[in-house]
Short mmCIF file of C-alpha atoms in Angstrom, two decimals:
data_model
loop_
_atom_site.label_atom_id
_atom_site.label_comp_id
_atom_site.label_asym_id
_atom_site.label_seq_id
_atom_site.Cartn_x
_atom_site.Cartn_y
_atom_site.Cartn_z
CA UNK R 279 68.83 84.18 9.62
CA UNK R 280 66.91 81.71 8.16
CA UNK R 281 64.33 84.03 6.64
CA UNK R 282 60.29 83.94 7.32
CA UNK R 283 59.01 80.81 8.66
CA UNK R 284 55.97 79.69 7.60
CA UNK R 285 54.00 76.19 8.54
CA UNK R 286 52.39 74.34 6.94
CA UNK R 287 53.72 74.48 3.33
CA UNK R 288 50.31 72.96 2.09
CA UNK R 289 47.32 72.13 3.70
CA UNK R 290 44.45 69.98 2.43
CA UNK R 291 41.03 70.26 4.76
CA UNK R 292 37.25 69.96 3.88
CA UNK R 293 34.58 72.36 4.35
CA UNK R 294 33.79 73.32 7.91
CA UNK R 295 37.10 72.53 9.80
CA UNK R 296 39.45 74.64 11.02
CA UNK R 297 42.62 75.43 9.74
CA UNK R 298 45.83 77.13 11.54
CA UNK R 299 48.61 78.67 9.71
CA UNK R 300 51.96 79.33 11.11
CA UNK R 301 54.73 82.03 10.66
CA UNK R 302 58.16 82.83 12.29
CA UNK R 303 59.16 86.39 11.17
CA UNK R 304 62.82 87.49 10.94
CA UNK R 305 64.31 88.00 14.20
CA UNK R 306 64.35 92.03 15.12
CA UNK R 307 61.19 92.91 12.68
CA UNK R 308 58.77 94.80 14.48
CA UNK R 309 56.18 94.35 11.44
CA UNK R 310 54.03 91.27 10.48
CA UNK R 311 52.19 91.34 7.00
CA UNK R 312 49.10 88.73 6.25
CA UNK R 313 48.63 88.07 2.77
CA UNK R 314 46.67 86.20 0.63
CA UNK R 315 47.11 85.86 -3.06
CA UNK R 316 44.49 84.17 -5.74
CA UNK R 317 44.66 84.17 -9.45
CA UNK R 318 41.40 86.21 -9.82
CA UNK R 319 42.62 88.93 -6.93
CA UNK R 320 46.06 89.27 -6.83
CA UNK R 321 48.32 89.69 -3.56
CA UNK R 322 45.79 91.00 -0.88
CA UNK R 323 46.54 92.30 2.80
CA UNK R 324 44.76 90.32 5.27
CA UNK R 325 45.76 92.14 8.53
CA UNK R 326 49.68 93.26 9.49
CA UNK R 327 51.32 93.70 13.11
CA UNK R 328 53.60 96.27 14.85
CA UNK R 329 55.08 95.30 18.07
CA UNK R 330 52.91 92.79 18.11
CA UNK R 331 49.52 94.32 18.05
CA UNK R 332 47.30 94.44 14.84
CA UNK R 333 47.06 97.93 13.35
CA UNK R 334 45.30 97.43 10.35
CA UNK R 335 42.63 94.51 9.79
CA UNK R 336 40.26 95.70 7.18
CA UNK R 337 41.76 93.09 5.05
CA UNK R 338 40.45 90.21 6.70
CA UNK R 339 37.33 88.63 4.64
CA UNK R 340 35.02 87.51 7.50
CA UNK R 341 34.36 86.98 10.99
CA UNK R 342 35.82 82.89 10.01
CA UNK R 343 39.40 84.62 9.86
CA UNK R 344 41.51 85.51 13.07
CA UNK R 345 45.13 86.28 13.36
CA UNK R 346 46.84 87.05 16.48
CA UNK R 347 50.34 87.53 17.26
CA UNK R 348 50.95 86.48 21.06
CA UNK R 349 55.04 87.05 20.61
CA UNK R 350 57.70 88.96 18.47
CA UNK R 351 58.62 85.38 16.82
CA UNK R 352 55.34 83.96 16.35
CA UNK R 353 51.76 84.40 14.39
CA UNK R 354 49.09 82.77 13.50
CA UNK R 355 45.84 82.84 10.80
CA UNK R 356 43.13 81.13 11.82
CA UNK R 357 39.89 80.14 9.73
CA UNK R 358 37.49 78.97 11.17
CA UNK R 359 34.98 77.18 8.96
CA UNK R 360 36.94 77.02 6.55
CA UNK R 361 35.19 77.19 2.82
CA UNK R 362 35.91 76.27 -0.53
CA UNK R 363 36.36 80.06 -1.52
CA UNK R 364 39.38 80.04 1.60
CA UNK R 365 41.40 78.21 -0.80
CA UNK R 366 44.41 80.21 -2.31
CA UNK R 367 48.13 80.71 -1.13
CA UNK R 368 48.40 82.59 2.20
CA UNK R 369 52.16 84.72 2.81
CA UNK R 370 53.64 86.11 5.65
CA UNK R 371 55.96 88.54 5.39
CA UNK R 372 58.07 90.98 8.23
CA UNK R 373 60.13 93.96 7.85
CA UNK R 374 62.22 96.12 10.23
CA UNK R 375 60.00 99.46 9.47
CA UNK R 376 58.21 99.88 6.19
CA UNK R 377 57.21 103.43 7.02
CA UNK R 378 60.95 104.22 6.20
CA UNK R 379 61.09 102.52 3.27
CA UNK R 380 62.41 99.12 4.48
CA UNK R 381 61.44 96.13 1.93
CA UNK R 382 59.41 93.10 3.34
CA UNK R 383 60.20 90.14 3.25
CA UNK R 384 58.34 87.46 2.67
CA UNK R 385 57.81 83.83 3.69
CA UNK R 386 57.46 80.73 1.33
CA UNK R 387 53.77 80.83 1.73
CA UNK R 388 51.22 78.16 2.60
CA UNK R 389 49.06 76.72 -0.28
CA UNK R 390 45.60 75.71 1.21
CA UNK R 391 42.80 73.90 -0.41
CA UNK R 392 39.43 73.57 0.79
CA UNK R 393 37.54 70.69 -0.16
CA UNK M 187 41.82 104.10 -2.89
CA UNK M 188 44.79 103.42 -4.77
CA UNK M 189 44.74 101.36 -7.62
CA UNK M 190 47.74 99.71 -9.90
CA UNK M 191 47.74 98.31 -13.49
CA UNK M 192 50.51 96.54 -14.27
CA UNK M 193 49.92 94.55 -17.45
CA UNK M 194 48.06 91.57 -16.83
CA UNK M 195 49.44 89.88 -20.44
CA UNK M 196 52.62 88.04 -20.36
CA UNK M 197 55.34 89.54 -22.02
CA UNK M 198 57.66 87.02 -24.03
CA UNK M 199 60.86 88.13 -25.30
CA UNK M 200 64.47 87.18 -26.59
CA UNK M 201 67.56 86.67 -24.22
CA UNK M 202 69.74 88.93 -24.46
CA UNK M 203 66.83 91.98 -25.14
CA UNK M 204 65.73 94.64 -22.60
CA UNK M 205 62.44 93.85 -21.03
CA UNK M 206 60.44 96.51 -20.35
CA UNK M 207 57.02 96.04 -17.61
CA UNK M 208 54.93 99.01 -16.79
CA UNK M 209 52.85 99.81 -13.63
CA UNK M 210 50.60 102.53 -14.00
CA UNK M 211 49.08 104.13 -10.92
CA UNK M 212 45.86 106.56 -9.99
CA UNK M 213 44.99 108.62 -7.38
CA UNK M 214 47.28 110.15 -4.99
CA UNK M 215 51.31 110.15 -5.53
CA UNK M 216 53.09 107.54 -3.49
CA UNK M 217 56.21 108.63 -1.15
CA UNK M 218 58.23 105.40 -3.12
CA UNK M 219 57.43 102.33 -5.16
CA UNK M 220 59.03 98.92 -4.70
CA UNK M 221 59.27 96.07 -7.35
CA UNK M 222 59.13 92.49 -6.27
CA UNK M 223 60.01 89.78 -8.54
CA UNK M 224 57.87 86.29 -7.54
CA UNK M 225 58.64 83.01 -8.94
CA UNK M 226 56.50 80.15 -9.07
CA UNK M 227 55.73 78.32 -5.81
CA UNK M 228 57.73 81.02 -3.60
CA UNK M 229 57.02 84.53 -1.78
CA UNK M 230 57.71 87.68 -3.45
CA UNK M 231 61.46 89.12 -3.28
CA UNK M 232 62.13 92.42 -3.44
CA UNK M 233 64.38 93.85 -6.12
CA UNK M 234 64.49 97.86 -5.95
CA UNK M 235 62.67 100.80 -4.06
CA UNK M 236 62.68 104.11 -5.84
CA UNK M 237 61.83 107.06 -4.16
CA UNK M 238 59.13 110.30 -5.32
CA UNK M 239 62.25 112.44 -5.76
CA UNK M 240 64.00 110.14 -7.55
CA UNK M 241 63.88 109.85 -11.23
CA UNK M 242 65.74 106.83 -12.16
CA UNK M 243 67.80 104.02 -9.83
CA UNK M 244 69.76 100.95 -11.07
CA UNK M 245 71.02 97.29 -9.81
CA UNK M 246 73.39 95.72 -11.88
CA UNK M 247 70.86 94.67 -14.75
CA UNK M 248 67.97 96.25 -13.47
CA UNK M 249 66.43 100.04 -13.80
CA UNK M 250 63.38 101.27 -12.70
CA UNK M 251 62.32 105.07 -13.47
CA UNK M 252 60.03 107.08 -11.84
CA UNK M 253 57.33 109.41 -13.42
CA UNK M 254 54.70 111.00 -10.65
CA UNK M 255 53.60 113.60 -13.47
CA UNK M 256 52.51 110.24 -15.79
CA UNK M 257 52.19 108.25 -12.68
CA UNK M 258 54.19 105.62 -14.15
CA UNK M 259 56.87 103.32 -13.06
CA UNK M 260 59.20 101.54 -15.87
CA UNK M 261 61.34 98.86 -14.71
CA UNK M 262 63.79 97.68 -17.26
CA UNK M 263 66.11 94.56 -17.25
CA UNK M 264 68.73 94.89 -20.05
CA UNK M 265 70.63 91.69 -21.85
CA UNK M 266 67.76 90.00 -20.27
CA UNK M 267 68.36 85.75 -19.27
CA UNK M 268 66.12 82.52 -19.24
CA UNK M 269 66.71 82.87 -15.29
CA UNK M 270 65.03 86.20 -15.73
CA UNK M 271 61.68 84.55 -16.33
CA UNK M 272 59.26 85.17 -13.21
CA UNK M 273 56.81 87.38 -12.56
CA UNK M 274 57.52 90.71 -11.36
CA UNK M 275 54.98 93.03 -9.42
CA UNK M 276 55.34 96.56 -8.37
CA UNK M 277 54.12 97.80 -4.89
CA UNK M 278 53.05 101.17 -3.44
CA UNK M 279 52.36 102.15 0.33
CA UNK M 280 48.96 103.79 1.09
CA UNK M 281 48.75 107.40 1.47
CA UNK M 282 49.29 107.65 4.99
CA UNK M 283 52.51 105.62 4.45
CA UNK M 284 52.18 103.45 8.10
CA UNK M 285 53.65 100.36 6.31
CA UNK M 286 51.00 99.25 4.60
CA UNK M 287 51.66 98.05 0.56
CA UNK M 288 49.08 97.73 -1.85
CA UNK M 289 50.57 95.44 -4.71
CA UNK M 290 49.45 94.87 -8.61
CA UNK M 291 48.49 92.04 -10.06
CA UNK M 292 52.00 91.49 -11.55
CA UNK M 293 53.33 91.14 -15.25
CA UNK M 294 54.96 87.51 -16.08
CA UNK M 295 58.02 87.86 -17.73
CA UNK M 296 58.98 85.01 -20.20
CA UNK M 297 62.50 85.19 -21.91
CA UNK M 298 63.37 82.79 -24.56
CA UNK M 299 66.66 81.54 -25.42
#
């Protein structure tokens, strides 16, 4: 397997626009992490996925961020304005079942900057 | 809530010595702790899981030990390498234990040769 897929690897906007991130988890992981990780706060959860439906989202900043997860092999973290504040690394990661002590793994991340 | 405090100061050492990073805990006792090891420009990785029962567990270099009465986690690399340099965080689920981690803030690890 070719591990977590995430797209893009960096992404440069300016205030106000939208931005779209991408991630493929590995293929028979029934859980979907959102992360986002800043010098000044560390590795946060956004929002994470079982089955495809979003159990926990009290991780997600504002109303500007969405994340849905319309397939087993697909996700997506919307922001919408984006703001200068937005800008930090964003990780997905998957894992077969956490609960029982399964490790997640985690994508190569996606490094945005808001201008 | 939970919190973690893993030291926030990087830790510089000699190859070939045993690094030693701490992550101290509060609140309630996890069921397990994981360690990650991150290196610049990539995703975590996970290294090890040690469970509440368990006291001590190794991989090949590594050790990590397990004390719920200091709620403390040691994780040790002995003969430590340049290619050891990253930096490491350590990871606990939330009481309820549905998947969710909370992470620390990580300890860089910087070995010389």
């Amino acid at each position: 397997d070719a591990g977590v897929i995430q797209s893009p690897r960096h992404e440069v906007t300016e205030m106000g626009q939208e931005v779209t991130l991408r991630c493929k988890p590995i293929s028979g992981h029934d859980y979907l992490f959102w992360y986002r990780q800043t010098m000044m706060r560390g590795l946060e959860l956004l929002i994470y996925f079982n089955n495809n439906v979003p159990i926990d989202d009290s991780g997600m900043p504002e109303d500007r961020f969405s994340a849905k997860m319309p397939n087993a092999s697909f996700s997506t973290l919307k922001i919408q304005p984006s703001e200068p504040r937005d800008s930090a690394v964003y990780f997905c990661a998957s894992s077969l079942d956490p609960g029982r002590y399964n490790e997640q793994f985690f994508g190569p991340g996606t490094r945005l900057t808001v201008l | 809530s939970q919190k973690i405090e893993q030291n926030s100061e990087a830790l510089n050492i000699q190859e070939g010595k045993t690094a030693t990073l701490t992550c101290n805990y509060t609140n309630y006792s996890p069921a397990y702790l994981q360690w990650y090891r991150q290196d610049p420009g990539r995703g975590p990785v996970f290294l090890l899981l040690i469970r509440e029962n368990e006291k001590e567990k190794r991989k090949e270099r590594l050790k990590v030990t397990f004390d719920t009465t200091l709620k403390q986690s040691l994780f040790h690399i002995t003969a430590s390498q340049p290619a050891d340099s990253a930096t490491y965080l350590c990871a606990l689920p939330t009481r309820s234990n549905t998947g969710k981690l909370i992470f620390g803030q990580g300890t860089t690890l910087q070995v010389k040769p």
